[in-house]
GROMACS .gro file of C-alpha atoms in nm:
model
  367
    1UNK     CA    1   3.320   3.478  -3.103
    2UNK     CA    2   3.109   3.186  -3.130
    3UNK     CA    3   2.938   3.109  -3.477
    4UNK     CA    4   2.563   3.121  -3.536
    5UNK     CA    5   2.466   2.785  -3.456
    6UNK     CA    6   2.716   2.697  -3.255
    7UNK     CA    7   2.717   2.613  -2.870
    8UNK     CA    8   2.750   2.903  -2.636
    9UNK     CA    9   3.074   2.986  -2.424
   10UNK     CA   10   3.065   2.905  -2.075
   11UNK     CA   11   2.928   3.274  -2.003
   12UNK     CA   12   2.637   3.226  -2.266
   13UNK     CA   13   2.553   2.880  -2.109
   14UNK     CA   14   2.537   3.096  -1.722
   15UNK     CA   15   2.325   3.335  -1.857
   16UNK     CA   16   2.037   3.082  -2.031
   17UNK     CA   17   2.039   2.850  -1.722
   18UNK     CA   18   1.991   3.199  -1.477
   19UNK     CA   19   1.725   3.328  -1.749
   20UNK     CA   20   1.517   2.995  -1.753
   21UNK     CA   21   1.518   2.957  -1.393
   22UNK     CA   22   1.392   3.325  -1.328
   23UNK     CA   23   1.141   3.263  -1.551
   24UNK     CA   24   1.041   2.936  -1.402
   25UNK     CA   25   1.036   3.105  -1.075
   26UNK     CA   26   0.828   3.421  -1.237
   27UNK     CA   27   0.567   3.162  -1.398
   28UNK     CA   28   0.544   3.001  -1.053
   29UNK     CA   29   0.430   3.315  -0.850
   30UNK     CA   30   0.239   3.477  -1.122
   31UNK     CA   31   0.046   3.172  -1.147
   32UNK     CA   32   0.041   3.086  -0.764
   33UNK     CA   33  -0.090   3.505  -0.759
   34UNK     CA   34  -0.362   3.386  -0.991
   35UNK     CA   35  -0.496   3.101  -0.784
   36UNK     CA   36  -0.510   3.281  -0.496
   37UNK     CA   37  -0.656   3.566  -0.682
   38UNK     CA   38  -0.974   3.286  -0.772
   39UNK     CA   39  -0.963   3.155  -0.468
   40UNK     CA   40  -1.033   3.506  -0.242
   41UNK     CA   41  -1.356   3.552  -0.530
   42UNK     CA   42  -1.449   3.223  -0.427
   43UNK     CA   43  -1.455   3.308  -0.056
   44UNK     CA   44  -1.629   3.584  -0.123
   45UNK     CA   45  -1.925   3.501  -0.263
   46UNK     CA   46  -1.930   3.218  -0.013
   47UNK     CA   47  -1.988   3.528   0.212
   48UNK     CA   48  -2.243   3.717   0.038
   49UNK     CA   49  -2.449   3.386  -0.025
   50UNK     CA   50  -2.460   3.224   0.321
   51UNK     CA   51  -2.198   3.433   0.614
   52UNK     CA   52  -2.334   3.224   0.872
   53UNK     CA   53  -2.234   2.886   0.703
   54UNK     CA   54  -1.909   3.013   0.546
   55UNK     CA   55  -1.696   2.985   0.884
   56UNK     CA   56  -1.854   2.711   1.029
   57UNK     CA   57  -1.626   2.472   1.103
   58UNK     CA   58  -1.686   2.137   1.295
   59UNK     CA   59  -1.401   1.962   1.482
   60UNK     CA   60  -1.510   1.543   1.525
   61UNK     CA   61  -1.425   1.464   1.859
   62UNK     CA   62  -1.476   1.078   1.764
   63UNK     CA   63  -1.375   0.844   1.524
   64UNK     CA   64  -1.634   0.698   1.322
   65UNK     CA   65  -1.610   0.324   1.372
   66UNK     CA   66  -1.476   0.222   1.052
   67UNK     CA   67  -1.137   0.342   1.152
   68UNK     CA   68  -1.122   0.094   1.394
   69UNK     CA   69  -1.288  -0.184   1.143
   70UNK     CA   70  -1.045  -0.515   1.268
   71UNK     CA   71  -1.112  -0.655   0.948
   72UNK     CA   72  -0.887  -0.362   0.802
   73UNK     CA   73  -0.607  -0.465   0.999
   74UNK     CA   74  -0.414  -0.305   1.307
   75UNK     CA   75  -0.272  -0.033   1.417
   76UNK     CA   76   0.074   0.043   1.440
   77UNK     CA   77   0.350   0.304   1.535
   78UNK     CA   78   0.641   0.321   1.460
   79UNK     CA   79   0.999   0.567   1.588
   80UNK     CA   80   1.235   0.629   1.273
   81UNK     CA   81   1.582   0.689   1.478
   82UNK     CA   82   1.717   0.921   1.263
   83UNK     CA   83   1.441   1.201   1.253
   84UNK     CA   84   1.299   1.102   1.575
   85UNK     CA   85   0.942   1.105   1.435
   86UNK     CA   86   0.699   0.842   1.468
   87UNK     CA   87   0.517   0.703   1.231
   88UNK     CA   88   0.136   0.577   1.270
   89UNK     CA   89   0.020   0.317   1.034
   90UNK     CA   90  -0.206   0.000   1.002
   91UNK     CA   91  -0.118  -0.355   0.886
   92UNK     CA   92  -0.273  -0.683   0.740
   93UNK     CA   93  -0.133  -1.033   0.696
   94UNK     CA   94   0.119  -1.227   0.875
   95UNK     CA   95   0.438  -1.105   1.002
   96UNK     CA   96   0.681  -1.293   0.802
   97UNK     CA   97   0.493  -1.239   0.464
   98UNK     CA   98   0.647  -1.016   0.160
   99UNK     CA   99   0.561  -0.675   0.208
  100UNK     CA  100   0.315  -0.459   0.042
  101UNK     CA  101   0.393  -0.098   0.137
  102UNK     CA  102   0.116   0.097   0.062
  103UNK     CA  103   0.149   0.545  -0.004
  104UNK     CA  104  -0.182   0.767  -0.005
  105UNK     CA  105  -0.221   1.059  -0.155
  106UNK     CA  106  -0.390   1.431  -0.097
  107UNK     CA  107  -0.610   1.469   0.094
  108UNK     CA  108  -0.608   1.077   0.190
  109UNK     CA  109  -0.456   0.914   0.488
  110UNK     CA  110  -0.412   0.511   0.548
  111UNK     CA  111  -0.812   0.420   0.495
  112UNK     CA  112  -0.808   0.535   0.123
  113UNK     CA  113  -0.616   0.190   0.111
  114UNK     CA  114  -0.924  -0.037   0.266
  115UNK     CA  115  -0.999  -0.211  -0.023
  116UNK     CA  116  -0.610  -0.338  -0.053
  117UNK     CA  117  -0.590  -0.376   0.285
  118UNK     CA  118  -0.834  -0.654   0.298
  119UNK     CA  119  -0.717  -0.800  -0.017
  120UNK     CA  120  -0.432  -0.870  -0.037
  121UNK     CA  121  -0.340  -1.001   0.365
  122UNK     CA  122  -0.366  -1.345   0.204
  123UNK     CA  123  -0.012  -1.329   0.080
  124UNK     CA  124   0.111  -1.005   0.172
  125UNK     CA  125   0.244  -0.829   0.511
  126UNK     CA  126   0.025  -0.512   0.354
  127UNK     CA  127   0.116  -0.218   0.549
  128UNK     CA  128  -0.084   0.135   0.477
  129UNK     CA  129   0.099   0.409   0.630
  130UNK     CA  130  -0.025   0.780   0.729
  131UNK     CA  131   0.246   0.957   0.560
  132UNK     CA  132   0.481   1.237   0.719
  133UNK     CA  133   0.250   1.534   0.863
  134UNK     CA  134  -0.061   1.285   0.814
  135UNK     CA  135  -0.300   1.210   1.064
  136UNK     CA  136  -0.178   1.037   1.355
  137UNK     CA  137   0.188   1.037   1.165
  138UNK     CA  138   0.430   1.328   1.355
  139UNK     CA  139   0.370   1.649   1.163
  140UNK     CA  140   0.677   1.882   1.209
  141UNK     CA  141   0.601   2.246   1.231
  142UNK     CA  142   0.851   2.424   0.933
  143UNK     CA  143   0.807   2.331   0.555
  144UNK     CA  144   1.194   2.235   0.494
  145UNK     CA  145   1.091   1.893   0.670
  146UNK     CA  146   0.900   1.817   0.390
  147UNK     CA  147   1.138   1.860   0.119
  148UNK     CA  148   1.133   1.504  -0.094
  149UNK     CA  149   1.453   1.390  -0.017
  150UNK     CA  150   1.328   1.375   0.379
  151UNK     CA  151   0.980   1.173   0.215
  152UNK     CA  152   1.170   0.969   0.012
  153UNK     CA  153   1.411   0.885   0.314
  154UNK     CA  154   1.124   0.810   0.557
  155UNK     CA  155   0.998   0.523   0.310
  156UNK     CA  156   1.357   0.413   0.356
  157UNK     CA  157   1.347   0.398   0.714
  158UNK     CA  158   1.024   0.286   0.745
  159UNK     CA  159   1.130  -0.033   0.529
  160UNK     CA  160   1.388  -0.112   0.752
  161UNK     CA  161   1.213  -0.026   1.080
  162UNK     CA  162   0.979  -0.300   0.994
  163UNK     CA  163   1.258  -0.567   0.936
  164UNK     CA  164   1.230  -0.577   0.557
  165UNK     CA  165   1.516  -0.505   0.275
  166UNK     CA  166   1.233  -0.514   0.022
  167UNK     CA  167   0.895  -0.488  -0.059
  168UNK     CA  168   0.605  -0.427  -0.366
  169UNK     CA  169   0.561  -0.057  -0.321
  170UNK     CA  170   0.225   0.114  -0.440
  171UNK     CA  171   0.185   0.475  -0.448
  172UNK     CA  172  -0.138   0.695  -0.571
  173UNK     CA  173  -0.129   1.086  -0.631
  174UNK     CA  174   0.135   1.217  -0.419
  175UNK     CA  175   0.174   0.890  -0.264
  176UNK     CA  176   0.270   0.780  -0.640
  177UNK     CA  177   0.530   1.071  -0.669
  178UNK     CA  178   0.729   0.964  -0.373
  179UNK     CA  179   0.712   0.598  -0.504
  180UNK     CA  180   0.846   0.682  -0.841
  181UNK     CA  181   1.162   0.861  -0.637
  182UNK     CA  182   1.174   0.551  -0.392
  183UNK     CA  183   1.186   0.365  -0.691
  184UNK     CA  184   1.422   0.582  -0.851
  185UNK     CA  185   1.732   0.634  -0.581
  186UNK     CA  186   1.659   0.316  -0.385
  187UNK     CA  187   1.622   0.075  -0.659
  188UNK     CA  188   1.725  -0.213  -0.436
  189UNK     CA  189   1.444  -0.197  -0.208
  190UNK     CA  190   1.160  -0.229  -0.477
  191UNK     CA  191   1.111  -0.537  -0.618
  192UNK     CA  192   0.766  -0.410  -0.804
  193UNK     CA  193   0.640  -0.059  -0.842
  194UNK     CA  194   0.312  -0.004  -0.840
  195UNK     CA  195   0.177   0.364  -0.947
  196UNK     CA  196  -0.213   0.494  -0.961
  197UNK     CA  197  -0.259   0.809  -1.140
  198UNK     CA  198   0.026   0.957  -1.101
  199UNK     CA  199   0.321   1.006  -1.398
  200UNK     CA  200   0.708   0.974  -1.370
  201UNK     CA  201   0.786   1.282  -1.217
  202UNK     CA  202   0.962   1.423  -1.498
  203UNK     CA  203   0.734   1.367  -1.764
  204UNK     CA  204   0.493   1.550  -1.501
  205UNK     CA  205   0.777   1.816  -1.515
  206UNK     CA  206   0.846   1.873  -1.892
  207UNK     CA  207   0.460   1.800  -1.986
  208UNK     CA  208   0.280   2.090  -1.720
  209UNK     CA  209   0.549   2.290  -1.888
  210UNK     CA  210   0.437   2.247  -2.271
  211UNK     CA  211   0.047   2.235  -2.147
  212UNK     CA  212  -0.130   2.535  -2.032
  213UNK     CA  213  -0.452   2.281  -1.948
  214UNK     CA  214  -0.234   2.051  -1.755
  215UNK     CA  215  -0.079   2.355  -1.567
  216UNK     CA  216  -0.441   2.474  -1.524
  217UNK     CA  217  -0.526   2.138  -1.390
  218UNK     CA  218  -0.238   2.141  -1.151
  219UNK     CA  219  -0.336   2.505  -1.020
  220UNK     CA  220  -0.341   2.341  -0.644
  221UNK     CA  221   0.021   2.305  -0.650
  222UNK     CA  222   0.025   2.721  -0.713
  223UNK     CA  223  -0.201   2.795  -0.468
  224UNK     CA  224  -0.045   2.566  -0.177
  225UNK     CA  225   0.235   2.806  -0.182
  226UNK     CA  226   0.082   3.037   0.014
  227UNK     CA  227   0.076   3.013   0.395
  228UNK     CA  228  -0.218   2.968   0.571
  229UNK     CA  229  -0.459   3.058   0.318
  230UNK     CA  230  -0.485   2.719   0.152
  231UNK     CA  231  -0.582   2.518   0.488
  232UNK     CA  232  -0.867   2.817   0.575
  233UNK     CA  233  -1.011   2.764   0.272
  234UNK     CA  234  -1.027   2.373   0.314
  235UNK     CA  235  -1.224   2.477   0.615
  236UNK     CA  236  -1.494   2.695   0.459
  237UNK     CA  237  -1.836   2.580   0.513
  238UNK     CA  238  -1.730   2.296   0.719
  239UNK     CA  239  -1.509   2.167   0.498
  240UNK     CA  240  -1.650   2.160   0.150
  241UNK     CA  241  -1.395   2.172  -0.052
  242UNK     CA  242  -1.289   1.839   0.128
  243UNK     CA  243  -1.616   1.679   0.044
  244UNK     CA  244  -1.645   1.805  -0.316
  245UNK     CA  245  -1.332   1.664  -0.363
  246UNK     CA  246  -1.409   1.276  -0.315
  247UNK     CA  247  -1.798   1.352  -0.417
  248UNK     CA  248  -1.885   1.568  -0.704
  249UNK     CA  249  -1.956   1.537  -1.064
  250UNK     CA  250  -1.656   1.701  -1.145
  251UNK     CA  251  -1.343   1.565  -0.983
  252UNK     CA  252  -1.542   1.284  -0.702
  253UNK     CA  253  -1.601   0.909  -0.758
  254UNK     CA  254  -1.773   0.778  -1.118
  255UNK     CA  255  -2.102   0.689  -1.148
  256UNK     CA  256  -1.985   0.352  -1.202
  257UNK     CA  257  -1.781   0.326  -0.855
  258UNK     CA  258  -1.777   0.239  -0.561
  259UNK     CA  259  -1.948   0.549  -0.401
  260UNK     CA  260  -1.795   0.664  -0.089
  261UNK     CA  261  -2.099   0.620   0.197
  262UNK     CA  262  -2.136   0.853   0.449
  263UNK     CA  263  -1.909   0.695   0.716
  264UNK     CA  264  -1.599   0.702   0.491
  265UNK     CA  265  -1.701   1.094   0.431
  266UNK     CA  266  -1.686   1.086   0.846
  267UNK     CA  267  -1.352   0.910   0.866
  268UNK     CA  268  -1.222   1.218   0.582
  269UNK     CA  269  -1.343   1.464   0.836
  270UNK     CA  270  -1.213   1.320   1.145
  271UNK     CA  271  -0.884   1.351   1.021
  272UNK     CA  272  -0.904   1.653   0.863
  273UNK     CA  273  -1.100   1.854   1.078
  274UNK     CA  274  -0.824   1.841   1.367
  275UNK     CA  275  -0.651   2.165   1.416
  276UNK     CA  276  -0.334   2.184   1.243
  277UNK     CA  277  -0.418   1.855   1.073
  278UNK     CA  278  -0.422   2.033   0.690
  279UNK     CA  279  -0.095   2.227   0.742
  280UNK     CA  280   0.157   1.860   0.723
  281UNK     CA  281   0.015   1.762   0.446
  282UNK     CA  282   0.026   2.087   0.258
  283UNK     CA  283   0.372   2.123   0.321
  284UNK     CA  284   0.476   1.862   0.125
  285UNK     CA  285   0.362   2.077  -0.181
  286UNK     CA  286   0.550   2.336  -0.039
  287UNK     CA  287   0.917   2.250  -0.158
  288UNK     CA  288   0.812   2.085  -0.443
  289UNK     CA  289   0.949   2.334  -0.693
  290UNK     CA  290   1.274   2.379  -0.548
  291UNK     CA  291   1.335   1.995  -0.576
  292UNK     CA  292   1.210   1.918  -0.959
  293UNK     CA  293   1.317   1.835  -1.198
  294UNK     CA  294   1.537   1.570  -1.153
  295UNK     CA  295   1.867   1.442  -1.175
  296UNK     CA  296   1.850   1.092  -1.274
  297UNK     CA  297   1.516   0.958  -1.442
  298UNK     CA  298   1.566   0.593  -1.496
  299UNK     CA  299   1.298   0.280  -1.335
  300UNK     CA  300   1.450  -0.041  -1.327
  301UNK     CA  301   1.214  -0.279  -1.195
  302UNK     CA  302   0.926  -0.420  -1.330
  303UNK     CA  303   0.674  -0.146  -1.346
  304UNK     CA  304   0.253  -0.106  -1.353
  305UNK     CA  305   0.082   0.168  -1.363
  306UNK     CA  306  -0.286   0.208  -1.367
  307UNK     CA  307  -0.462   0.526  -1.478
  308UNK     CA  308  -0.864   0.684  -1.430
  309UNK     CA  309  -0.913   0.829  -1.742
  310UNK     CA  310  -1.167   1.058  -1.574
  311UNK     CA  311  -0.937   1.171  -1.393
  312UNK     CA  312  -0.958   1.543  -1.322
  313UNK     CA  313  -0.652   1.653  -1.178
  314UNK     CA  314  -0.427   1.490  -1.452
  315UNK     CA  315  -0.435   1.393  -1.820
  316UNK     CA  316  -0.418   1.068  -1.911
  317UNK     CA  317  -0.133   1.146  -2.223
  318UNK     CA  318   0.128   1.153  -1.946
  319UNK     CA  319   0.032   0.785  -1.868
  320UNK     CA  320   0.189   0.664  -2.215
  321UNK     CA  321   0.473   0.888  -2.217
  322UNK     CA  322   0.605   0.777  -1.877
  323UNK     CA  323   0.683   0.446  -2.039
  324UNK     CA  324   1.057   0.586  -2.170
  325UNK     CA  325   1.126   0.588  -1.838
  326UNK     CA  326   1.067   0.247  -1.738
  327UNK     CA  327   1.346  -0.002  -1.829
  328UNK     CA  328   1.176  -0.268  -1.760
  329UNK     CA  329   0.860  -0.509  -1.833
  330UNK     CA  330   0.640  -0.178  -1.807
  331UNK     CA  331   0.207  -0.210  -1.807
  332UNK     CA  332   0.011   0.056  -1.854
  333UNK     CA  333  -0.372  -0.010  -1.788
  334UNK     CA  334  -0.619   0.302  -1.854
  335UNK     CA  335  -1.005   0.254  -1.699
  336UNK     CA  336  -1.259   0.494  -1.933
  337UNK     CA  337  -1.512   0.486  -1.602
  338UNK     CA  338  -1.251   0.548  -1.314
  339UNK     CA  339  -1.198   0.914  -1.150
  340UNK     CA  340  -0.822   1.055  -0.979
  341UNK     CA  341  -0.945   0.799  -0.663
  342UNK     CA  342  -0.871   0.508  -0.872
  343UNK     CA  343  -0.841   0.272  -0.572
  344UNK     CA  344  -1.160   0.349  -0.420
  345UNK     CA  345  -1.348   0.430  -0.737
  346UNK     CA  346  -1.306   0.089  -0.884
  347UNK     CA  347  -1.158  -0.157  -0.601
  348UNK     CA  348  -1.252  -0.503  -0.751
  349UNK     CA  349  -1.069  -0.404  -1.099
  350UNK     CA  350  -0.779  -0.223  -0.947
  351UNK     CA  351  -0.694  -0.510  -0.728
  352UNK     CA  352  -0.740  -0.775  -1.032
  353UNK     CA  353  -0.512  -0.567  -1.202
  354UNK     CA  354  -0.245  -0.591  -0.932
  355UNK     CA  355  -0.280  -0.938  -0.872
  356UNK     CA  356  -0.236  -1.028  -1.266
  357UNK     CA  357   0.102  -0.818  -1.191
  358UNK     CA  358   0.229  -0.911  -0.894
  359UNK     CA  359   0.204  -1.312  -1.049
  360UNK     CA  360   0.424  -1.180  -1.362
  361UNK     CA  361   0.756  -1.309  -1.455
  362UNK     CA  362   0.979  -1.084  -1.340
  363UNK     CA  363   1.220  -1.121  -1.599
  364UNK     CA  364   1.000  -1.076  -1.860
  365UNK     CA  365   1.132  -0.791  -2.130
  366UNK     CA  366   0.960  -0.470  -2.122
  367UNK     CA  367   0.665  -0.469  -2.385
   0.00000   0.00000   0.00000
């Protein structure tokens, strides 16, 4: 018999792990019952209030000409052999020049990158790519496509399609989690990381955990387990939700950035408003807690990562503690003004800040 204190037999150590994971698994669907729970309340009311506006929804037949802005760059496709998809994106800069790989986040798609686009052609091959289930990106139908270790493999792919063995990756919201795992199991291909609000996945992990305001804050992730009912609700009233997202006081641009006019709302829409177009990118939330935490942690290469401390979706205390994962020159920069959409909220700073970076030693000691 074991002493008090002492570690557990084999049979004790079963036992924890499947007691832990069923109550990970029970906090998951309470919590994803909850949100959904809030969610039909919300509908609701939308119903008493205004019926006629609460299932309008508009499909944009055309894109609004910014999408097709040349100075943005040009559009691309490309056929990843392996999973036969192809995969839409738009480049800047000469072919030849390092590459700047560039992942959105949700709900975004290639043009929340505009800004960087433009910038940073002067030195850069910068590529910003619709990511897998994303607008004109092949969105396959079942949710196992989606898993991370398929995302993780596209960026891969991608990198080689385009004739590169490296490149300066930048990632922001989800488009941040898949460059941390990139970063993480393809070391090799990264020579800088680049993250925008987004943590190392596993302090994101262990800290929504230990949090209940974090886990509150992450509710989204709950509530995308469901089928369907997520994408009708991004459809209510023509897409609210949507446009709340990028535009209110709570979770849209600050007052100090760089608003959003009402031609980038249009481009949002266009996207989003296709049929089937909200169902790819939802699915990548889908798997998500089937495939964290993880198995190896470590960043190797010289890391930044910039933060909104406005943000609404994420607290800004996981921003310091992702530096134990870095080893490597790590920089953490925190904006008090900035909101979750960093790159568009505050363009001129953000891409200051990734300049200074990018012109780093490389071999400088992490701080």
């Amino acid at each position: 018999m074991a002493r008090p204190g002492s570690a557990c037999s084999p049979p004790g150590r079963r036992v924890m792990v499947v007691a832990r994971t069923l109550l990970f698994w029970a906090l998951v669907y309470s919590y994803c019952g909850v949100c959904v729970c809030i969610a039909g309340l919300r509908l609701l009311w939308s119903i008493g209030r205004r019926p006629g506006e609460t299932f309008r929804w508009v499909v944009r037949e055309n894109p609004p000409a910014c999408l097709n802005d040349p100075s943005l760059g040009t559009h691309c496709y490309v056929r990843i052999k392996d999973s036969g998809l192809r995969f839409h994106y738009v480049a800047a800069g000469e072919r030849g020049k390092p590459l700047m790989l560039l992942l959105h986040g949700f709900p975004e798609f290639w043009y929340s990158w505009r800004h960087q686009l433009r910038e940073f052609k002067s030195e850069y091959r910068v590529v910003a790519l619709d990511l897998r289930g994303y607008g004109e990106t092949d969105a396959p139908s079942h949710k196992e496509n989606y898993k991370l270790d398929c995302l993780i493999t596209d960026i891969k792919d991608i990198l080689e399609s385009l004739g590169y063995n490296k490149c300066v990756l930048i990632g922001h919201d989800w488009g941040g989690m898949i460059a941390w795992l990139v970063a993480i199991c393809y070391p090799e291909m990264v020579n800088k990381l680049i993250v925008v609000n987004f943590p190392h996945p596993s302090v994101f992990t262990e800290y929504i955990l230990r949090h209940p305001s974090q886990l509150i804050k992450s509710g989204y992730y709950f509530f995308f387990q469901m089928p369907w009912f997520p994408e009708f609700m991004f459809t209510v009233n023509d897409f609210k939700v949507l446009r709340s997202l990028f535009t209110s006081q709570a979770t849209g641009i600050g007052r100090k950035g760089c608003r959003l006019t009402a031609e980038d709302i249009e481009a949002y829409l266009y996207i989003f408003s296709q049929p089937g177009a909200l169902t790819g990118p939802i699915n990548h939330y889908r798997n998500i807690f089937s495939c964290l935490p993880l198995q190896h942690h470590e960043v190797v290469m010289p890391t930044l990562l910039l933060w909104g401390e406005r943000d609404a979706f994420m607290e800004v205390e996981m921003a310091e503690i992702t530096r134990i994962y870095v080893k490597n020159h790590f920089r953490l920069t925190i904006l008090s003004e900035a909101s979750h959409w960093l790159q568009q909220d505050q363009p001129d700073i953000v891409n200051k800040l990734i300049w200074t970076f990018l012109k780093e030693e490389t071999t400088r000691k992490r701080e």
